[in-house]
CSV table of C-alpha atoms in Angstrom, one decimal:
chain,number,residue,atom,x,y,z
A,26,MET,CA,0.1,-0.2,-0.1
A,27,ASP,CA,1.5,3.7,-0.8
A,28,GLU,CA,2.4,5.5,2.2
A,29,ARG,CA,2.3,9.3,2.5
A,30,PRO,CA,5.2,11.3,3.9
A,31,ASP,CA,3.0,11.9,6.6
A,32,GLY,CA,2.0,8.3,7.0
A,33,ARG,CA,-1.1,8.5,5.6
A,34,SER,CA,-2.5,6.2,3.4
A,35,THR,CA,-3.2,7.2,-0.2
A,36,GLU,CA,-5.3,4.3,-0.5
A,37,GLY,CA,-7.4,5.2,2.1
A,38,ASP,CA,-8.1,8.8,0.4
A,39,ARG,CA,-8.3,7.3,-2.7
A,40,ARG,CA,-11.4,5.2,-1.5
A,41,ARG,CA,-12.8,7.6,0.5
A,42,THR,CA,-12.8,10.3,-2.8
A,43,GLU,CA,-15.0,7.4,-4.7
A,44,ARG,CA,-17.2,7.3,-1.7
A,45,ILE,CA,-18.2,10.7,-2.2
A,46,LYS,CA,-18.2,10.5,-6.3
A,47,ASP,CA,-20.7,7.4,-6.1
A,48,PHE,CA,-22.5,9.6,-2.8
A,49,ALA,CA,-22.9,12.7,-5.2
A,50,TYR,CA,-23.7,10.8,-8.5
A,51,GLU,CA,-26.8,8.5,-6.7
A,52,LYS,CA,-28.3,12.2,-6.0
A,53,THR,CA,-27.8,13.6,-9.3
A,54,PRO,CA,-30.9,14.4,-11.3
A,55,LYS,CA,-31.3,11.9,-14.3
A,56,LYS,CA,-31.5,14.5,-16.7
A,57,LEU,CA,-27.9,15.5,-15.6
A,58,LYS,CA,-25.9,12.5,-15.5
A,59,ASN,CA,-24.1,10.8,-18.1
A,60,ALA,CA,-22.8,14.2,-19.0
A,61,THR,CA,-19.9,14.7,-21.5
A,62,ASP,CA,-16.5,16.3,-20.6
A,63,LEU,CA,-17.7,19.7,-22.0
A,64,GLN,CA,-21.0,19.9,-20.4
A,65,VAL,CA,-19.6,19.4,-17.0
A,66,ARG,CA,-17.2,21.6,-17.5
A,67,PHE,CA,-19.1,24.4,-18.8
A,68,ARG,CA,-21.8,23.8,-15.6
A,69,THR,CA,-18.9,24.0,-13.3
A,70,GLY,CA,-17.4,26.9,-14.5
A,71,PHE,CA,-20.8,29.0,-15.0
A,72,VAL,CA,-21.3,28.0,-11.7
A,73,TYR,CA,-18.3,29.4,-10.6
A,74,VAL,CA,-18.5,32.6,-12.8
A,75,ALA,CA,-21.9,33.4,-11.4
A,76,LEU,CA,-20.9,32.9,-7.6
A,77,SER,CA,-17.7,35.0,-8.3
A,78,VAL,CA,-19.8,37.5,-10.1
A,79,VAL,CA,-22.5,37.9,-7.7
A,80,CYS,CA,-19.8,38.2,-4.9
A,81,ILE,CA,-17.8,40.9,-5.8
A,82,LEU,CA,-20.9,43.1,-7.1
A,83,ALA,CA,-22.6,42.6,-4.1
A,84,SER,CA,-20.9,44.0,-1.9
A,85,GLU,CA,-17.2,44.8,-0.1
A,86,TRP,CA,-18.3,42.2,2.9
A,87,THR,CA,-19.3,39.7,0.2
A,88,THR,CA,-16.4,40.2,-1.7
A,89,VAL,CA,-14.2,39.9,1.3
A,90,ALA,CA,-15.7,36.6,2.5
A,91,PHE,CA,-15.3,34.8,-1.3
A,92,LEU,CA,-11.9,35.9,-1.5
A,93,VAL,CA,-11.6,34.4,1.9
A,94,ALA,CA,-12.8,31.1,1.0
A,95,THR,CA,-11.0,31.0,-2.2
A,96,ALA,CA,-7.5,31.8,0.3
A,97,GLY,CA,-8.4,29.0,2.0
A,98,ILE,CA,-9.6,26.3,-0.3
A,99,THR,CA,-7.0,27.2,-2.7
A,100,ALA,CA,-4.2,26.7,0.5
A,101,GLY,CA,-5.6,23.5,1.6
A,102,GLU,CA,-4.9,22.4,-2.1
A,103,PHE,CA,-1.2,23.6,-2.2
A,104,TYR,CA,-0.2,21.6,1.0
A,105,TYR,CA,-2.5,18.7,-0.3
A,106,MET,CA,-0.1,18.6,-3.5
A,107,LEU,CA,3.6,19.7,-1.3
A,108,ARG,CA,2.7,16.7,0.9
A,109,SER,CA,3.0,14.0,-1.7
A,110,ASP,CA,6.5,15.8,-2.7
A,111,ALA,CA,8.1,14.7,0.4
A,112,LYS,CA,7.0,17.8,2.4
A,113,LEU,CA,5.4,18.1,5.6
A,114,PRO,CA,3.8,22.0,6.0
A,115,ASN,CA,2.1,22.7,8.7
A,116,GLU,CA,-1.3,23.0,7.1
A,117,MET,CA,-3.7,24.2,9.7
A,118,LEU,CA,-1.4,27.7,10.5
A,119,GLY,CA,-0.7,28.2,6.8
A,120,ILE,CA,-4.5,27.7,6.0
A,121,ILE,CA,-5.5,30.3,9.0
A,122,ALA,CA,-3.3,32.4,8.0
A,123,ALA,CA,-4.1,32.3,4.0
A,124,MET,CA,-7.5,32.9,5.3
A,125,LEU,CA,-6.5,36.0,7.6
A,126,TYR,CA,-4.8,38.2,4.7
A,127,PRO,CA,-7.7,39.6,2.9
A,128,LEU,CA,-9.8,40.1,6.4
A,129,SER,CA,-6.5,41.7,7.7
A,130,VAL,CA,-6.1,43.8,4.8
A,131,PHE,CA,-9.8,44.9,4.7
A,132,PHE,CA,-9.7,46.0,8.1
A,133,LEU,CA,-6.4,47.6,8.4
A,134,GLY,CA,-4.7,48.2,4.6
A,135,LEU,CA,-1.1,46.8,4.1
A,136,ASP,CA,-0.2,47.0,7.8
A,137,GLY,CA,-2.8,44.1,8.4
A,138,ALA,CA,-1.0,42.0,5.9
A,139,VAL,CA,2.7,43.3,7.6
A,140,TYR,CA,1.1,41.4,10.9
A,141,VAL,CA,-0.4,38.4,9.7
A,142,SER,CA,3.3,38.1,8.0
A,143,LEU,CA,4.9,38.2,11.5
A,144,ALA,CA,2.3,36.6,13.0
A,145,LEU,CA,2.7,33.6,11.0
A,146,LEU,CA,6.4,33.7,10.9
A,147,LEU,CA,6.4,33.8,14.8
A,148,ALA,CA,4.4,30.7,14.6
A,149,LEU,CA,6.0,28.6,12.8
A,150,ILE,CA,9.3,29.0,14.2
A,151,VAL,CA,7.6,28.1,17.6
A,152,TRP,CA,6.6,25.0,15.5
A,153,TYR,CA,9.9,24.2,13.8
A,154,VAL,CA,11.5,24.8,17.1
A,155,PHE,CA,9.2,22.5,19.6
A,156,TRP,CA,8.4,19.7,16.9
A,157,THR,CA,11.4,18.3,15.6
A,158,ARG,CA,10.0,16.3,12.8
A,159,ALA,CA,9.7,19.8,11.1
A,160,ARG,CA,12.7,20.8,8.7
A,161,VAL,CA,13.6,24.6,7.6
A,162,PRO,CA,11.8,23.4,4.1
A,163,ASP,CA,8.8,22.9,6.0
A,164,VAL,CA,8.6,26.0,7.2
A,165,GLY,CA,9.4,27.9,3.7
A,166,VAL,CA,6.7,25.4,2.6
A,167,SER,CA,4.1,26.6,5.0
A,168,PHE,CA,4.7,30.4,4.7
A,169,PHE,CA,5.1,30.6,1.0
A,170,GLY,CA,1.8,28.6,0.5
A,171,ALA,CA,-0.1,31.0,2.7
A,172,ALA,CA,1.6,34.3,1.2
A,173,TYR,CA,1.1,32.5,-2.4
A,174,CYS,CA,-2.5,31.7,-1.8
A,175,GLY,CA,-3.8,34.7,0.6
A,176,MET,CA,-1.6,37.4,0.3
A,177,LEU,CA,-1.6,37.8,-3.2
A,178,LEU,CA,-5.2,38.1,-3.3
A,179,SER,CA,-5.7,40.7,-0.9
A,180,GLY,CA,-4.5,42.7,-3.8
A,181,LEU,CA,-8.4,42.2,-4.5
A,182,VAL,CA,-9.0,44.6,-1.9
A,183,VAL,CA,-6.9,47.1,-2.3
A,184,ILE,CA,-8.8,47.3,-5.4
A,185,ARG,CA,-12.4,46.5,-4.4
A,186,THR,CA,-12.2,49.3,-1.8
A,187,ALA,CA,-10.5,51.7,-3.6
A,188,LEU,CA,-13.7,53.3,-5.3
A,189,PRO,CA,-17.6,53.6,-3.7
A,190,GLN,CA,-20.4,51.2,-4.8
A,191,PRO,CA,-20.7,50.0,-7.4
A,192,TRP,CA,-17.7,51.1,-8.8
A,193,GLY,CA,-15.2,49.6,-6.7
A,194,GLY,CA,-17.1,46.3,-7.3
A,195,ILE,CA,-17.3,46.9,-11.3
A,196,LEU,CA,-13.4,47.5,-11.0
A,197,ALA,CA,-12.3,44.1,-9.1
A,198,LEU,CA,-15.0,42.4,-11.6
A,199,GLY,CA,-12.9,44.0,-14.7
A,200,VAL,CA,-9.7,42.3,-13.2
A,201,PHE,CA,-11.4,38.8,-13.3
A,202,LEU,CA,-12.5,39.3,-16.4
A,203,SER,CA,-9.2,40.3,-17.6
A,204,VAL,CA,-8.1,37.2,-16.4
A,205,TRP,CA,-10.7,35.4,-17.8
A,206,ALA,CA,-10.0,37.1,-21.3
A,207,ASN,CA,-6.3,36.0,-20.8
A,208,ASP,CA,-6.9,32.5,-20.5
A,209,SER,CA,-10.1,32.2,-23.4
A,210,PHE,CA,-8.0,34.1,-25.8
A,211,ALA,CA,-5.3,31.6,-25.3
A,212,TYR,CA,-7.1,28.7,-25.4
A,213,LEU,CA,-8.8,29.5,-28.4
A,214,VAL,CA,-5.8,31.1,-30.4
A,215,GLY,CA,-3.8,28.3,-29.4
A,216,SER,CA,-5.9,25.5,-29.7
A,217,LYS,CA,-6.1,25.9,-33.2
A,218,PHE,CA,-3.2,28.0,-34.7
A,219,GLY,CA,-1.2,27.1,-31.8
A,220,LYS,CA,2.5,25.5,-33.3
A,221,HIS,CA,5.4,26.8,-31.2
A,222,LYS,CA,5.7,25.6,-27.7
A,223,LEU,CA,5.8,28.3,-25.3
A,224,ALA,CA,7.2,25.9,-21.9
A,225,PRO,CA,6.9,22.6,-23.2
A,226,ARG,CA,8.8,21.0,-20.0
A,227,THR,CA,6.1,22.7,-18.1
A,228,SER,CA,3.0,22.9,-19.7
A,229,PRO,CA,3.1,21.2,-23.4
A,230,LYS,CA,-0.1,22.7,-24.1
A,231,LYS,CA,1.0,26.1,-24.2
A,232,SER,CA,1.8,28.1,-27.2
A,233,TRP,CA,3.4,31.4,-28.4
A,234,GLU,CA,0.5,32.0,-30.3
A,235,GLY,CA,-1.8,31.5,-27.4
A,236,PHE,CA,0.2,33.3,-25.2
A,237,ILE,CA,0.4,36.9,-27.3
A,238,ALA,CA,-3.5,36.6,-28.1
A,239,GLY,CA,-4.1,35.9,-24.5
A,240,LEU,CA,-2.1,39.3,-24.1
A,241,ALA,CA,-4.2,41.0,-26.1
A,242,GLY,CA,-7.7,39.9,-24.8
A,243,SER,CA,-6.1,41.4,-21.2
A,244,ALA,CA,-5.2,44.8,-22.6
A,245,VAL,CA,-8.3,44.9,-24.3
A,246,PHE,CA,-10.1,44.8,-21.1
A,247,TRP,CA,-7.5,46.9,-19.4
A,248,CYS,CA,-8.8,49.5,-21.8
A,249,LEU,CA,-12.6,49.1,-21.0
A,250,LEU,CA,-11.3,49.8,-17.3
A,251,THR,CA,-11.2,53.6,-18.4
A,252,LEU,CA,-14.4,54.2,-18.7
A,253,ILE,CA,-15.5,53.2,-15.1
A,254,PRO,CA,-16.0,56.4,-12.8
A,255,GLY,CA,-13.0,57.3,-10.5
A,256,VAL,CA,-10.7,55.1,-12.2
A,257,THR,CA,-7.8,57.8,-13.9
A,258,MET,CA,-6.2,55.6,-16.8
A,259,SER,CA,-5.5,56.5,-20.1
A,260,ILE,CA,-5.7,54.4,-23.3
A,261,PRO,CA,-2.0,54.3,-23.5
A,262,GLN,CA,-1.3,53.3,-20.1
A,263,ALA,CA,-4.2,50.6,-20.2
A,264,LEU,CA,-2.5,48.9,-22.9
A,265,VAL,CA,0.9,49.0,-20.6
A,266,PHE,CA,-0.4,47.9,-17.7
A,267,GLY,CA,-3.3,45.3,-19.3
A,268,LEU,CA,0.1,43.7,-20.9
A,269,ILE,CA,1.9,43.5,-17.5
A,270,SER,CA,-1.0,41.9,-16.2
A,271,GLY,CA,-1.8,39.4,-18.6
A,272,LEU,CA,2.0,38.5,-18.3
A,273,MET,CA,1.9,38.1,-15.2
A,274,GLY,CA,-1.2,35.8,-15.5
A,275,VAL,CA,0.6,33.4,-17.6
A,276,LEU,CA,3.5,33.2,-15.3
A,277,GLY,CA,1.3,32.4,-12.5
A,278,ASP,CA,-0.4,29.4,-14.7
A,279,LEU,CA,2.9,28.5,-15.2
A,280,ALA,CA,4.0,28.5,-11.2
A,281,GLU,CA,1.2,26.3,-10.6
A,282,SER,CA,1.9,23.9,-13.6
A,283,ARG,CA,5.4,23.4,-12.1
A,284,ILE,CA,3.8,22.7,-8.8
A,285,LYS,CA,1.6,19.6,-10.1
A,286,ARG,CA,4.4,18.4,-12.4
A,287,ASN,CA,6.9,18.2,-9.4
A,288,SER,CA,4.3,16.9,-7.4
A,289,GLY,CA,2.6,14.4,-9.7
A,290,PHE,CA,-0.3,15.8,-9.6
A,291,LYS,CA,-2.6,16.5,-12.6
A,292,ASP,CA,-5.0,18.6,-11.0
A,293,SER,CA,-4.4,20.4,-8.0
A,294,GLY,CA,-8.0,18.7,-6.6
A,295,THR,CA,-11.6,17.8,-7.3
A,296,ILE,CA,-13.6,20.4,-6.1
A,297,MET,CA,-14.8,21.8,-9.5
A,298,PRO,CA,-15.0,19.0,-11.7
A,299,GLY,CA,-14.3,19.3,-15.6
A,300,HIS,CA,-11.8,22.0,-14.2
A,301,GLY,CA,-10.0,20.2,-11.1
A,302,GLY,CA,-9.4,22.2,-8.1
A,303,LEU,CA,-10.2,25.9,-7.2
A,304,LEU,CA,-6.2,26.4,-7.4
A,305,ASP,CA,-6.2,25.3,-10.9
A,306,ARG,CA,-8.9,28.4,-11.6
A,307,CYS,CA,-7.1,30.6,-9.7
A,308,ASP,CA,-3.6,30.3,-10.3
A,309,SER,CA,-3.2,33.3,-13.3
A,310,LEU,CA,-5.3,35.4,-10.5
A,311,PHE,CA,-3.0,35.4,-7.4
A,312,LEU,CA,-0.5,37.5,-9.5
A,313,VAL,CA,-2.8,39.7,-11.7
A,314,ALA,CA,-4.4,40.5,-8.1
A,315,VAL,CA,-1.1,42.0,-6.4
A,316,THR,CA,0.0,43.2,-9.7
A,317,SER,CA,-3.1,45.3,-10.6
A,318,ALA,CA,-3.1,46.5,-6.8
A,319,ILE,CA,0.2,48.0,-7.5
A,320,LEU,CA,-0.4,49.3,-11.0
A,321,LEU,CA,-3.5,50.9,-10.1
A,322,VAL,CA,-2.2,52.8,-7.0
A,323,GLY,CA,0.7,53.5,-7.9
A,324,GLY,CA,0.0,54.8,-11.1
A,325,GLY,CA,-2.3,57.3,-9.5
A,326,CYS,CA,-4.9,55.4,-11.2
A,327,ILE,CA,-7.3,54.8,-8.3
A,328,PRO,CA,-7.5,56.8,-4.4
A,329,TYR,CA,-5.8,54.9,-1.8
């Protein structure tokens, strides 16, 4: 029987997953059973997009709640993959810190992120000192997972709270849409015209043709952000920011692909049938969120 680095059986995890799938299938209406992969992917994607749009536009509180949940789930998936790569992260501390990052930035601004980082580092040092099995790389992975899934995502809190309702929500949604446009344009053009591999060892399906199309899609949506009241941004500035944002999205996608490849995973999880894990859907968003906040605030486009 296969064993994970922490001694727990991977066979037991597989059986538990199969039981959950069987239970969910039994409860599924007949008209939704035996759906094609494309149908499953569309339905799951529709639910995710609808939930994202509603939470972001409804209020600042629902946006923060959505980001807190996203940070916690993606951090859990991140640590699960790293455990299979012979790492022993402190999942509890990491997930709690990841969820606290958006909350702390919402209530305390950027100082809140500093406080959470210091508290997490101190807690991890105490854990490392008193738990003899912990290694320095485990401490590093624990901290990185929380910062990667929580701190980077907190950039959206800065963007959402910069403008009054409803424009703050529309601006944050625009950043989301630029990420989705980047992914969609890259997929559509890459799957049809892609011939030159972008990063064959890390993500074999990505092509330079899709990469360029994705950047164009991101730039187009950033130009639309100039129409939002309260945003002071010229078209040339939006084009540059859109290209930078698109580059960060691709980098985030490739980074998560590298993590999965090193850990031997095809998907980060199973929470989104047809898509994999939530981390698979948000990998581009993390770097785009913090980059967009830096560009918009640093460029004087929104108040802070």
